[in-house]
XYZ file of C-alpha atoms in Angstrom:
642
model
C 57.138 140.539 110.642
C 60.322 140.756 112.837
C 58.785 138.248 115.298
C 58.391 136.052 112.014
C 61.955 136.320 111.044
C 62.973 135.703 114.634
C 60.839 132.139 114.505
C 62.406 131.481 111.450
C 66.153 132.370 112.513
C 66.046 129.949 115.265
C 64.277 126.852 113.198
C 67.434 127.261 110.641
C 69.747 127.070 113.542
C 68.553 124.287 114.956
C 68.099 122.519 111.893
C 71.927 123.638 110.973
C 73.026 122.445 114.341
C 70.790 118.707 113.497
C 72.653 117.961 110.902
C 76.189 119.069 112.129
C 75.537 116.470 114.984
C 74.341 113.790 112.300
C 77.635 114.224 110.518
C 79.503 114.043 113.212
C 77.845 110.372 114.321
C 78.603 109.521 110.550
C 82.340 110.508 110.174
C 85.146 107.724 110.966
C 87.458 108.483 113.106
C 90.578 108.657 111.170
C 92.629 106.979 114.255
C 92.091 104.482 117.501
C 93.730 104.776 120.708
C 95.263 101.963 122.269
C 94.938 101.907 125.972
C 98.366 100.430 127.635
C 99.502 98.936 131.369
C 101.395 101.217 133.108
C 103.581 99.744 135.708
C 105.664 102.005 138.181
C 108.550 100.899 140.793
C 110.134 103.149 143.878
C 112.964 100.957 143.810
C 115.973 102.109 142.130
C 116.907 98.126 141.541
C 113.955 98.308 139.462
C 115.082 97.477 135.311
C 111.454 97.846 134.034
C 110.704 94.413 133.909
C 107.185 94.127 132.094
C 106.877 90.624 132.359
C 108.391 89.807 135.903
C 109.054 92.637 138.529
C 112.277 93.011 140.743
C 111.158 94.505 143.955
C 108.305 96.411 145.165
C 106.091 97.396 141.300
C 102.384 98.659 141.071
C 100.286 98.863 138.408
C 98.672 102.507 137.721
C 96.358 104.545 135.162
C 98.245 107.075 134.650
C 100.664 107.741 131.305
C 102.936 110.716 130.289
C 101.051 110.530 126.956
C 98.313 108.962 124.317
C 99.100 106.125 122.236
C 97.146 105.765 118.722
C 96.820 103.689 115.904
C 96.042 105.651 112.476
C 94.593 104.060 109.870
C 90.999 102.481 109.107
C 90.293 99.925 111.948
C 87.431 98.331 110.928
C 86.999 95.803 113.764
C 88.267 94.497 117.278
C 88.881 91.239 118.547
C 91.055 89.473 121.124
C 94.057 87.140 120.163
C 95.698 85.146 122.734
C 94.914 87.016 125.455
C 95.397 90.586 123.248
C 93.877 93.432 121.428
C 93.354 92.383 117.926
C 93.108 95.265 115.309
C 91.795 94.053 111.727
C 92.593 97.302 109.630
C 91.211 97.662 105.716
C 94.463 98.842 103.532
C 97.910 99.341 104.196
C 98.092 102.679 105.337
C 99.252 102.516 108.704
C 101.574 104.357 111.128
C 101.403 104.819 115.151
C 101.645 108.457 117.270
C 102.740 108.729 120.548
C 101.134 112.412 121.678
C 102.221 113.983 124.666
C 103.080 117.626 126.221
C 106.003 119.356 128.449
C 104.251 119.073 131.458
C 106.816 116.699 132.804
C 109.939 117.801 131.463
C 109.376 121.270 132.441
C 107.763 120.872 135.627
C 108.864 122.489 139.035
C 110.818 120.464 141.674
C 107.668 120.170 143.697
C 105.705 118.243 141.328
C 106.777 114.953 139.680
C 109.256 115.733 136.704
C 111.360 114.359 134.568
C 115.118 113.469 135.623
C 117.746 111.259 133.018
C 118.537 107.956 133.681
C 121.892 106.378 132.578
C 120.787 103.090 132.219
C 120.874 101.390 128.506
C 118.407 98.287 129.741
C 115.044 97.629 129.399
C 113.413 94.613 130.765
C 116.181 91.746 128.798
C 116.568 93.997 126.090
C 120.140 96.105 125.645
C 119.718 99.422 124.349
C 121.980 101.790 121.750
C 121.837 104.774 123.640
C 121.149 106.074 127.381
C 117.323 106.245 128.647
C 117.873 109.616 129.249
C 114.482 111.667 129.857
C 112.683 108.827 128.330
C 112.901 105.917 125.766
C 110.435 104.123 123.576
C 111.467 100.896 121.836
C 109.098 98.874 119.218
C 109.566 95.454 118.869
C 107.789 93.208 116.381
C 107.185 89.409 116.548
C 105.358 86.597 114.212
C 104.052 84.049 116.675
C 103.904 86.609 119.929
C 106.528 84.115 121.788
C 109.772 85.643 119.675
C 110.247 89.520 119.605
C 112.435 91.871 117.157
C 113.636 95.319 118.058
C 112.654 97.632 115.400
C 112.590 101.063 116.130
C 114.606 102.903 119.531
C 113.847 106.457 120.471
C 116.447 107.561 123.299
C 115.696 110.484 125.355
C 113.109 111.821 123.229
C 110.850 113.612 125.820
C 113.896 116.085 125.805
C 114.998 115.564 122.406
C 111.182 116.672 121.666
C 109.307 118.338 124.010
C 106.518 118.165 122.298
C 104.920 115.243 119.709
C 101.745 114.861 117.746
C 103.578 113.438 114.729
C 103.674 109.683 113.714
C 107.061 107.833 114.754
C 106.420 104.564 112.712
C 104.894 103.115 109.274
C 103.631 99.719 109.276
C 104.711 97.473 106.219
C 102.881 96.066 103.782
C 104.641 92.474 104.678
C 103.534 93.520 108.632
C 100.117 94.134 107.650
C 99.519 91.011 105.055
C 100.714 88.224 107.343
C 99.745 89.513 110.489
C 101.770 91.014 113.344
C 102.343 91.048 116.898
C 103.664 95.107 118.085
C 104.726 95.752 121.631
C 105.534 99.456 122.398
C 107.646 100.214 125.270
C 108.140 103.711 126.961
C 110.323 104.101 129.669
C 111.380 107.156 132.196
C 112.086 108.128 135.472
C 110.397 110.612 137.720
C 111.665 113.022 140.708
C 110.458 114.679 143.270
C 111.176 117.136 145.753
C 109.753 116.725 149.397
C 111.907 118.587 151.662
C 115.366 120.096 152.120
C 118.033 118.579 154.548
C 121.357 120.398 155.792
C 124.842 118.652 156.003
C 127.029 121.358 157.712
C 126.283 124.747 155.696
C 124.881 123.407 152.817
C 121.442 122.600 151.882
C 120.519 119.523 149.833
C 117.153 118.686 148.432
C 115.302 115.804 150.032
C 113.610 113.969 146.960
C 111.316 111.083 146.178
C 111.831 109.393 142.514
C 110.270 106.273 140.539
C 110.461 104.398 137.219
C 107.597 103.765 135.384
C 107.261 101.902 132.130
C 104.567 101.631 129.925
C 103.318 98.481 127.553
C 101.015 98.669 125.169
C 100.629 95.089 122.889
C 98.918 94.374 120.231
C 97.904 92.178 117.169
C 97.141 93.786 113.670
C 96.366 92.575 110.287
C 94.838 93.878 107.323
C 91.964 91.683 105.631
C 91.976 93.688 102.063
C 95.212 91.488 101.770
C 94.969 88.013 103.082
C 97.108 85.198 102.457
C 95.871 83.009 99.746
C 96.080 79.554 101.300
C 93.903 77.443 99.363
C 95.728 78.541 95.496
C 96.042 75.112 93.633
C 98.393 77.678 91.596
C 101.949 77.986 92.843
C 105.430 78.596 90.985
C 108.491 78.215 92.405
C 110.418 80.515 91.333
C 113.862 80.042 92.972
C 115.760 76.966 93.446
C 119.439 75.878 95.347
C 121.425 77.342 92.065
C 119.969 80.623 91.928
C 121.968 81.961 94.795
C 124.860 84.038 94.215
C 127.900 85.063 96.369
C 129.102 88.322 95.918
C 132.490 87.847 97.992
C 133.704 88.633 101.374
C 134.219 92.263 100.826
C 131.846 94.863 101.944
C 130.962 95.405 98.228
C 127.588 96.366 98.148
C 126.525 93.021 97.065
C 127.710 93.161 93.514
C 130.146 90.560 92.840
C 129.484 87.613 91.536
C 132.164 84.514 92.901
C 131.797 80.564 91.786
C 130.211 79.022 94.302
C 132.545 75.664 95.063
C 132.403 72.549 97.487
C 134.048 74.981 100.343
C 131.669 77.214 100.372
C 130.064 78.088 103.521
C 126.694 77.730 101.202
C 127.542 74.598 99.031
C 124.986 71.821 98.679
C 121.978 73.830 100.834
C 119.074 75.882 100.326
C 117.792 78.924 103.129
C 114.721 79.138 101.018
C 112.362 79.801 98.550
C 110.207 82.132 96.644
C 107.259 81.168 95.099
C 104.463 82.886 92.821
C 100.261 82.314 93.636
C 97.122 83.253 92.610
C 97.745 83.611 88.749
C 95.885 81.805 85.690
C 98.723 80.906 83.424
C 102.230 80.821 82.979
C 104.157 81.815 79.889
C 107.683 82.813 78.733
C 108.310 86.529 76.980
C 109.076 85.404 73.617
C 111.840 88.856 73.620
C 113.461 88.305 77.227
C 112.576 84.822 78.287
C 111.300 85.759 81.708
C 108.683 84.677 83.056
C 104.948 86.101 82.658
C 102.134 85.598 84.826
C 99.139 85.966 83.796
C 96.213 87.201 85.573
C 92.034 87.776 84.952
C 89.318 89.662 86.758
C 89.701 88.323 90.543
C 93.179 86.875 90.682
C 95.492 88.872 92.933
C 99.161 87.954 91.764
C 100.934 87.056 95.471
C 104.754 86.378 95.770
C 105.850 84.553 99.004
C 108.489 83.412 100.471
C 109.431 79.907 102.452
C 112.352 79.879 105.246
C 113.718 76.628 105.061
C 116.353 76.851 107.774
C 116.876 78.129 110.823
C 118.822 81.652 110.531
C 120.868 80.519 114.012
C 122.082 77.160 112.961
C 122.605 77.043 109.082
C 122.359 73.382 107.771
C 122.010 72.249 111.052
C 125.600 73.930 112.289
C 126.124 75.875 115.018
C 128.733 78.125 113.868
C 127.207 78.838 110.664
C 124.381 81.587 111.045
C 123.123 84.459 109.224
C 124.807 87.702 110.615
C 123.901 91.147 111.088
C 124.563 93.669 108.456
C 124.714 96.923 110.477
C 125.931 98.825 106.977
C 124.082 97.688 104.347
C 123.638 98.596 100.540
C 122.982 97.099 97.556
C 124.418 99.378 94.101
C 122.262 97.445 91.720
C 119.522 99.468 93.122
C 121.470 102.317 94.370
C 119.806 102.093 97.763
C 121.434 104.330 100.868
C 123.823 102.646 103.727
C 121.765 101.277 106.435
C 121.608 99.000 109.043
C 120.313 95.575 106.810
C 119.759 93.377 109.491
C 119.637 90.031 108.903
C 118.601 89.498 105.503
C 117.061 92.785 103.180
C 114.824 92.163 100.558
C 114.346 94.890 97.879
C 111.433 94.977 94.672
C 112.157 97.003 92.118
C 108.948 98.193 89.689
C 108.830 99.014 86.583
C 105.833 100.239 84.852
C 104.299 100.267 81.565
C 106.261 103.271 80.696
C 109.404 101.824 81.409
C 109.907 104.010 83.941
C 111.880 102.274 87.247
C 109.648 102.897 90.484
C 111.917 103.633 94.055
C 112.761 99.988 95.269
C 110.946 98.818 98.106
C 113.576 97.846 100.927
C 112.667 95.854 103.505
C 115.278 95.916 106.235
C 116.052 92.467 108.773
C 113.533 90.441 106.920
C 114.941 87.124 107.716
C 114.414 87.859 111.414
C 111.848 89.906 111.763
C 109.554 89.199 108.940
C 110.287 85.186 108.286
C 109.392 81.823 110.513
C 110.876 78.613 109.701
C 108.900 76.669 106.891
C 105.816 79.164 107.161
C 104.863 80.901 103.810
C 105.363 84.541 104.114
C 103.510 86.529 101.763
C 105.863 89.271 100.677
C 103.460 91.276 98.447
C 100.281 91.245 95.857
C 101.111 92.601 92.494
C 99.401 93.903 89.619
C 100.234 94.181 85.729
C 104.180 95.428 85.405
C 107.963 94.006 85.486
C 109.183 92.982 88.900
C 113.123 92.332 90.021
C 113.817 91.174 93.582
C 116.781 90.719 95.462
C 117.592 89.334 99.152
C 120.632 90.469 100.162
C 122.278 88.411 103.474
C 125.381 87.504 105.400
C 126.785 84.233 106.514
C 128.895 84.456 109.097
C 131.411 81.095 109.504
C 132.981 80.206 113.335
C 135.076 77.894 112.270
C 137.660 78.289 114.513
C 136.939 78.836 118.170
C 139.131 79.304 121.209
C 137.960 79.002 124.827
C 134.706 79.773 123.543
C 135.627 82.711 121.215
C 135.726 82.871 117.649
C 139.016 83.435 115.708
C 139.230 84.681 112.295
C 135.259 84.085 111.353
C 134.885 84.001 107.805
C 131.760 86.180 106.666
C 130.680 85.895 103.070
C 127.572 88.232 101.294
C 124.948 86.372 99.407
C 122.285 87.547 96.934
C 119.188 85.366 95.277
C 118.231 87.416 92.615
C 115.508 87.266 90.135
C 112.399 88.858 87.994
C 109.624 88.002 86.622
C 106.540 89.800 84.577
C 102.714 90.053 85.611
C 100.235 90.768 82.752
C 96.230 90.618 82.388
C 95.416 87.761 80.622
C 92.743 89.661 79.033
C 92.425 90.767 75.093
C 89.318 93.268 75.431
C 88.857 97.398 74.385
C 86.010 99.452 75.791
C 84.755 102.271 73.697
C 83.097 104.862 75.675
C 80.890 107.570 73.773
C 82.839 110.846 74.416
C 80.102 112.785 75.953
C 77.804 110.859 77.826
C 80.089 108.031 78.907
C 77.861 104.973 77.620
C 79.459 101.554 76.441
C 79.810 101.466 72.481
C 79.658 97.913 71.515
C 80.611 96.266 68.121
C 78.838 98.025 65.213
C 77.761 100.823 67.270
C 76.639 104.169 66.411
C 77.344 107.505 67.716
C 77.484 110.852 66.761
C 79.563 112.411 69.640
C 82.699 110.330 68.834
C 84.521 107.978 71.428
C 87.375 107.335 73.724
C 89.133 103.814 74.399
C 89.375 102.256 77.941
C 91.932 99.367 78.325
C 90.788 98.659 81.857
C 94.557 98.564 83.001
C 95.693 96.176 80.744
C 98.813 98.451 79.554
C 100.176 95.803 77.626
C 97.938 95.176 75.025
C 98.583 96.256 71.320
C 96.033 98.345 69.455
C 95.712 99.442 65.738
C 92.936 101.289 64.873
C 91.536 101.477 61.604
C 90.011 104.769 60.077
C 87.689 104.625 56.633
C 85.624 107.349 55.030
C 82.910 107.339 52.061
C 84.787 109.003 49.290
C 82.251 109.938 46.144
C 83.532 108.699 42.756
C 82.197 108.444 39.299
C 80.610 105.117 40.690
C 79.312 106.550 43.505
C 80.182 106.159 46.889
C 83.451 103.929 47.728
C 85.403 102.870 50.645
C 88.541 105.012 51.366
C 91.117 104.244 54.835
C 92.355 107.378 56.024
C 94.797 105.942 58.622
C 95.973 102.698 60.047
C 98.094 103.457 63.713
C 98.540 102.786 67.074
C 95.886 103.465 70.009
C 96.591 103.634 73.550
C 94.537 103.713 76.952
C 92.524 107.045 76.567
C 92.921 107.775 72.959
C 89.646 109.657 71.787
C 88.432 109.853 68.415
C 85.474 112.235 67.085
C 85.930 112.535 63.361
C 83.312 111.459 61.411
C 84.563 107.888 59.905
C 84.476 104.269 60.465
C 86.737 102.589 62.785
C 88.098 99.263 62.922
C 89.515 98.657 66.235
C 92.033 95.575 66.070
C 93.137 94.245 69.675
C 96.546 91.717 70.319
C 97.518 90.168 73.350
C 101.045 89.197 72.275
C 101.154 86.936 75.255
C 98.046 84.491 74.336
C 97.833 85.331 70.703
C 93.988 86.338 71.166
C 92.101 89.210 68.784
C 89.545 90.980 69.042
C 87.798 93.042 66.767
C 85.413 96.366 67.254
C 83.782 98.553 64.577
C 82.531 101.608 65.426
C 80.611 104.485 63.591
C 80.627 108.080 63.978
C 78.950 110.175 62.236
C 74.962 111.112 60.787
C 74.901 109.671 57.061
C 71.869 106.628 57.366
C 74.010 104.801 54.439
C 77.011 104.255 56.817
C 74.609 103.348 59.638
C 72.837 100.906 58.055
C 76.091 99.761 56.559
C 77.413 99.319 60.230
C 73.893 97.709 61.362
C 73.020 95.334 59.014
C 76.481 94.352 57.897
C 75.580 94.515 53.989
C 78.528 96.088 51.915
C 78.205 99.723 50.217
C 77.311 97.583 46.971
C 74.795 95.779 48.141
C 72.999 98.835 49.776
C 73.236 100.406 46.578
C 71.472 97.659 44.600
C 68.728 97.730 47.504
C 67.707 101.378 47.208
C 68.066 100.771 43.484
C 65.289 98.594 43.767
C 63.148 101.082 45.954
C 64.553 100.603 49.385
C 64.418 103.512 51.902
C 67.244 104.177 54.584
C 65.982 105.310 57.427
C 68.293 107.851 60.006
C 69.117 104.808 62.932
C 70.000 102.669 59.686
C 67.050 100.540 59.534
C 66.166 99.475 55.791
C 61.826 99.914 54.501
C 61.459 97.916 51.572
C 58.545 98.844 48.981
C 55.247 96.550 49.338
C 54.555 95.140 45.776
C 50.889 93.864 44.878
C 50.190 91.241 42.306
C 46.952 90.001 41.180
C 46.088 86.881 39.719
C 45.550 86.243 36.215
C 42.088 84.636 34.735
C 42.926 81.629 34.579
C 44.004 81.047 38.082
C 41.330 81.074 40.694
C 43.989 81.457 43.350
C 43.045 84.740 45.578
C 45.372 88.033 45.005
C 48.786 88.186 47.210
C 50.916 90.729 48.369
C 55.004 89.740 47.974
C 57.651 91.598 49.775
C 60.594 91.750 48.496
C 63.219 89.157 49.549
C 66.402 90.769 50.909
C 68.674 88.897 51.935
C 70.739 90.346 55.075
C 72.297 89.460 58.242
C 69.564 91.361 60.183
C 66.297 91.325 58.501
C 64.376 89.204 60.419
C 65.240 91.308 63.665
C 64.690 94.088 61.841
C 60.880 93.724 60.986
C 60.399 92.158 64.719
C 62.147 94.956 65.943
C 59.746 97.369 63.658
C 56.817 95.882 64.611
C 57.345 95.743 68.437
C 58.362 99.300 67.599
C 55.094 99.983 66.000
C 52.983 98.188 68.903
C 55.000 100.055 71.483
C 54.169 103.173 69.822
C 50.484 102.493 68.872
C 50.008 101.700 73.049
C 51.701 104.564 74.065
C 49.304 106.512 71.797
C 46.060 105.441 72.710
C 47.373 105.447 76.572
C 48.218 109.078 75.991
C 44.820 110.079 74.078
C 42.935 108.437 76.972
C 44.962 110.005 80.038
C 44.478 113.514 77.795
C 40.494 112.191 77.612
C 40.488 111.665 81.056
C 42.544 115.437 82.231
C 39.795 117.112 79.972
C 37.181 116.068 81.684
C 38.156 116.568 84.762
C 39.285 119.908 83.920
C 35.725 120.563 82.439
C 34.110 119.249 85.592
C 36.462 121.891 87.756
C 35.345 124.667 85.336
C 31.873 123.953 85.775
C 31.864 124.014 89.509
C 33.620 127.481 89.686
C 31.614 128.831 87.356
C 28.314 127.301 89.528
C 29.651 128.743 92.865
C 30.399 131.994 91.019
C 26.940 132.206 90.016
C 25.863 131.496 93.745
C 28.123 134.200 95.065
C 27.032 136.412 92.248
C 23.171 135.828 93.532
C 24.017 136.144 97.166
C 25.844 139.803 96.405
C 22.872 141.243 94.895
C 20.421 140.076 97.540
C 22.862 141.649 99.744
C 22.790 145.177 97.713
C 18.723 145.037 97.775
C 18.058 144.867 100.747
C 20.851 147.764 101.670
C 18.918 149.784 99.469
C 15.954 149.025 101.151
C 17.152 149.897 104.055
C 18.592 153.242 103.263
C 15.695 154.067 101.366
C 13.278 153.159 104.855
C 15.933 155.506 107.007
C 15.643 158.394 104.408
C 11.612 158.288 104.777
């Protein structure tokens, strides 16, 4: 027995450890590491140039850390000459992991020493290298690249990192975008001692390395929508708004005349895709787009000049907002860049959703008379706002602008999205099934709007109230439903359904309860009354609401040779004729199942008689065999005894 359990022991481990492997081949890996050039110079001339090297520069395998990409990667390509990451959803961020081993190590092994320097490659930096610097820039066409994100001295700053140091945009991930991460540092090492009179000096060895990783990523849940024959324009030359030349948080609100930096030109425009129909809000006058099943709501946006030289003028050009806010949305100071754009949602509920601020999006996130897509949206109210700053040379001196003149912009504007739908979806309460028009259930129900929030519901409850004439019609309550409202009271329910926005209706009746009256009343679509007059007249209600009428025989008189008829009564309802198919496929169904059932039973008899006989048979046999078996031991005892 022990040996047993032993056997079995080791089958269940294996088996356990089978499908712990299987698993394991199954589950995603929730991130993908990017594998970079690393580039490393002896020469203290060296700058980190990535693209072309000053003095002596090798190229080596080595890298302080691990660079990652977290989200679902779902395939990889090459674009012009790089990694290309398509990624499903917008849910994407990038870790740079790495240990001490550097900044702590001893002076005989390479370690970490600061570096004063505030350049890498062309690019001018905030703050000192220090023990190590990585900058993220960002760029549309892979030929023009943004700083986004600086981290100065941050192998000291923290010693240790497994945490995320950027979030990808949803504008990044829609259109498409080119990422270069650079790291930079410099190494030391000690390889000796020298002596200048007394005193001892180390004799050390140091380096600079930098390391590149590029990249492309988009995300193919959210493509542009280049082919829409559907496209608003939403914002034209007079819908821009200057809000002064003070640092006001862009909420003023100044005429706009002919000496205006901005008079008589447009920087762009914003435009609405992907919808089915247009309308106006008969309350607010804004504009509603309406959507159905498969349209995905996309605002864009169109850069029609060129942020350096504004209408073609040198010293007119969008400037850099380095302490940014806008109070209409309450958003924090922050460096704006050049250009913010900020959507404000507001849901159903009326409740305001935290803007979404996108920071330098003139630069970094729009190309000259390309269509950026700026987001997809789905049934709410939307307000957006880009903020911006022109800056105006129009004095110069030797070269050097005197007395610019810098004014704050906004283009400002909202529109609504709504389902262009008009449809409810009862759901029975317990086991989840569709209820359609003139159903039946006893369980009771609960409505399903399918997210269109804006609809406008009345339901409609009626009960059978007896009276001296019998049963009558009595409404209980006429109110508002919502998304989820559930309703299990026996009763009759009229579900009326208003899309303010087309003027479509629908209509939905619904029955709970067990009384075959209101069933029938519900299935065949005949009035109390006229169910009353039928079972006056010998009609029988069955329980799913189905109406038997009685068979009446006549016989022909003696003077009519005609042969004897049988005449059903004529009803006249909405659903008879489907009724008696219905019964009679019913019937046929049944009558099949029947005689299948009496011959499989038939059929299990016999075999079970057959089975019976053969034990019994080979019973017998044994039976036989054992007493043959007891003779002739008594035989034999009885020969031994003589």
């Amino acid at each position: 027995m022990k040996a047993f359990f032993n056997r079995l022991l080791i089958i269940v481990c294996s088996l356990l450890l089978v499908i712990n492997s299987l698993s394991f081949i199954k589950a995603e890996s929730p991130y993908t590491e990017v594998k970079g050039t690393i580039y490393e110079s002896n020469d203290s001339k060296f700058k980190y140039n990535y693209d072309s090297f000053d003095g002596e520069c090798s190229v080596i395998s080595t890298s302080v850390g691990s660079f990652r990409i977290n989200g679902n990667v779902v395939d990889v390509s090459s674009k012009d000459g790089i990694a290309s990451y398509a990624v499903n959803g917008s849910d994407l961020s990038f870790t740079y992991s790495y240990g001490d081993s550097l900044l702590n190590a001893k002076k005989g092994s390479w370690h970490l020493i600061e570096d004063t320097n505030k350049k890498i490659g062309d690019i001018d930096l905030q703050s000192k290298i220090g023990k190590g610097t990585l900058v993220l820039l960002t760029s549309k066409d892979g030929t023009k690249w943004i700083v986004e994100k600086e981290i100065p001295n941050m192998f000291e700053t923290n010693p240790i990192n497994t945490e995320k140091f950027y979030d990808c945009s949803q504008i990044q991930l829609t259109n498409g975008t080119y990422y270069r991460i650079l790291i930079a540092y410099e190494l030391e090492i000690k390889i000796g001692e020298t002596k200048v009179g007394f005193v001892k000096f180390d004799k050390t060895d140091s380096k600079k390395v930098v390391e590149v990783y590029e990249f492309y990523v988009h995300d193919i849940s959210t493509g542009k929508n280049g082919d829409n024959t559907t496209e608003y324009r939403l914002t034209n030359i007079d819908d821009k708004i200057n809000t002064g030349t003070k640092d006001n948080g862009y909420s003023g609100n100044e005429i706009i005349t002919d000496s205006d930096p901005h008079y008589g030109w447009e920087l762009g425009a914003f435009y609405i895709s992907d919808y089915t129909s247009v309308v106006k809000d008969p309350e607010s006058e804004s504009l509603v787009f309406l959507k159905n099943v498969g349209d995905e709501v996309t605002l864009s946006f169109t850069l029609f000049q060129n942020i350096d030289e504004l209408n073609g003028k040198e010293s007119l050009y969008i400037n850099k907002d380095s302490d940014g806010k806008d109070l209409q949305y309450e958003t924090i100071k922050q460096n704006f860049g050049r250009g913010t754009l900020i959507i404000q949602f507001t849901d159903y509920q009326n409740i305001k959703h935290e803007p979404m601020v996108y920071t330098n999006f003139l630069e970094a996130n729009a190309s000259t008379n390309a269509n950026t897509v700026v987001s997809l949206f789905e049934e709410g109210d939307y307000e957006v706002s880009l903020d911006y700053e022109i800056k105006h040379d129009k004095t110069k001196i030797i070269g050097i602008s005197v007395f610019p003149e810098i004014n704050h912009y906004k283009i400002h504007f909202t529109f609504k999205v709504r389902n262009g739908n008009c449809m409810v979806y009862p759901f029975d309460s317990i086991n989840g099934s569709e209820l359609t028009n003139s159903s039946h259930t006893l369980n009771g129900f609960y409505l399903d709007l399918t997210k269109s929030r804006y609809l406008e519901i009345t339901i409609k409850k009626e009960i059978m109230k007896n009276s001296a004439d019998g049963l009558i019609e009595d409404t209980r309550f006429i109110k508002p439903a919502k998304d989820g409202s559930s309703y299990t009271d026996d009763g009759i329910y009229t579900i009326e359904v208003t899309n303010k926005y087309t003027g479509a209706k629908t209509y939905k009746k619904i029955y709970v309860g067990d009384n075959p009256m209101l069933t029938a009343y519900m299935y065949t679509g005949l009035s109390i009354a006229e169910l009353k007059q039928l079972i006056e007249k010998g009609a029988e209600i069955k329980e799913d609401g189905t109406i038997i009428m009685p068979v009446v025989q006549e016989t022909t008189d003696g003077n009519n040779d005609t042969p004897s008829e049988i005449v059903i009564e004529n009803v006249e309802t909405k659903q008879t004729s489907s009724v008696i198919i219905g019964t009679i496929v019913a019937i046929g169904v049944i009558v099949v199942c029947y005689v299948v059932s009496v011959v499989i039973k038939k059929k299990n008899e016999e075999k079970r008689r057959i089975m019976l006989e053969e034990k019994k048979s080979k019973a017998e046999q044994e039976l036989i065999s054992l007493n043959e078996y007891v003779a002739l031991e008594d035989k034999s005892h009885d020969e031994k005894n003589s």
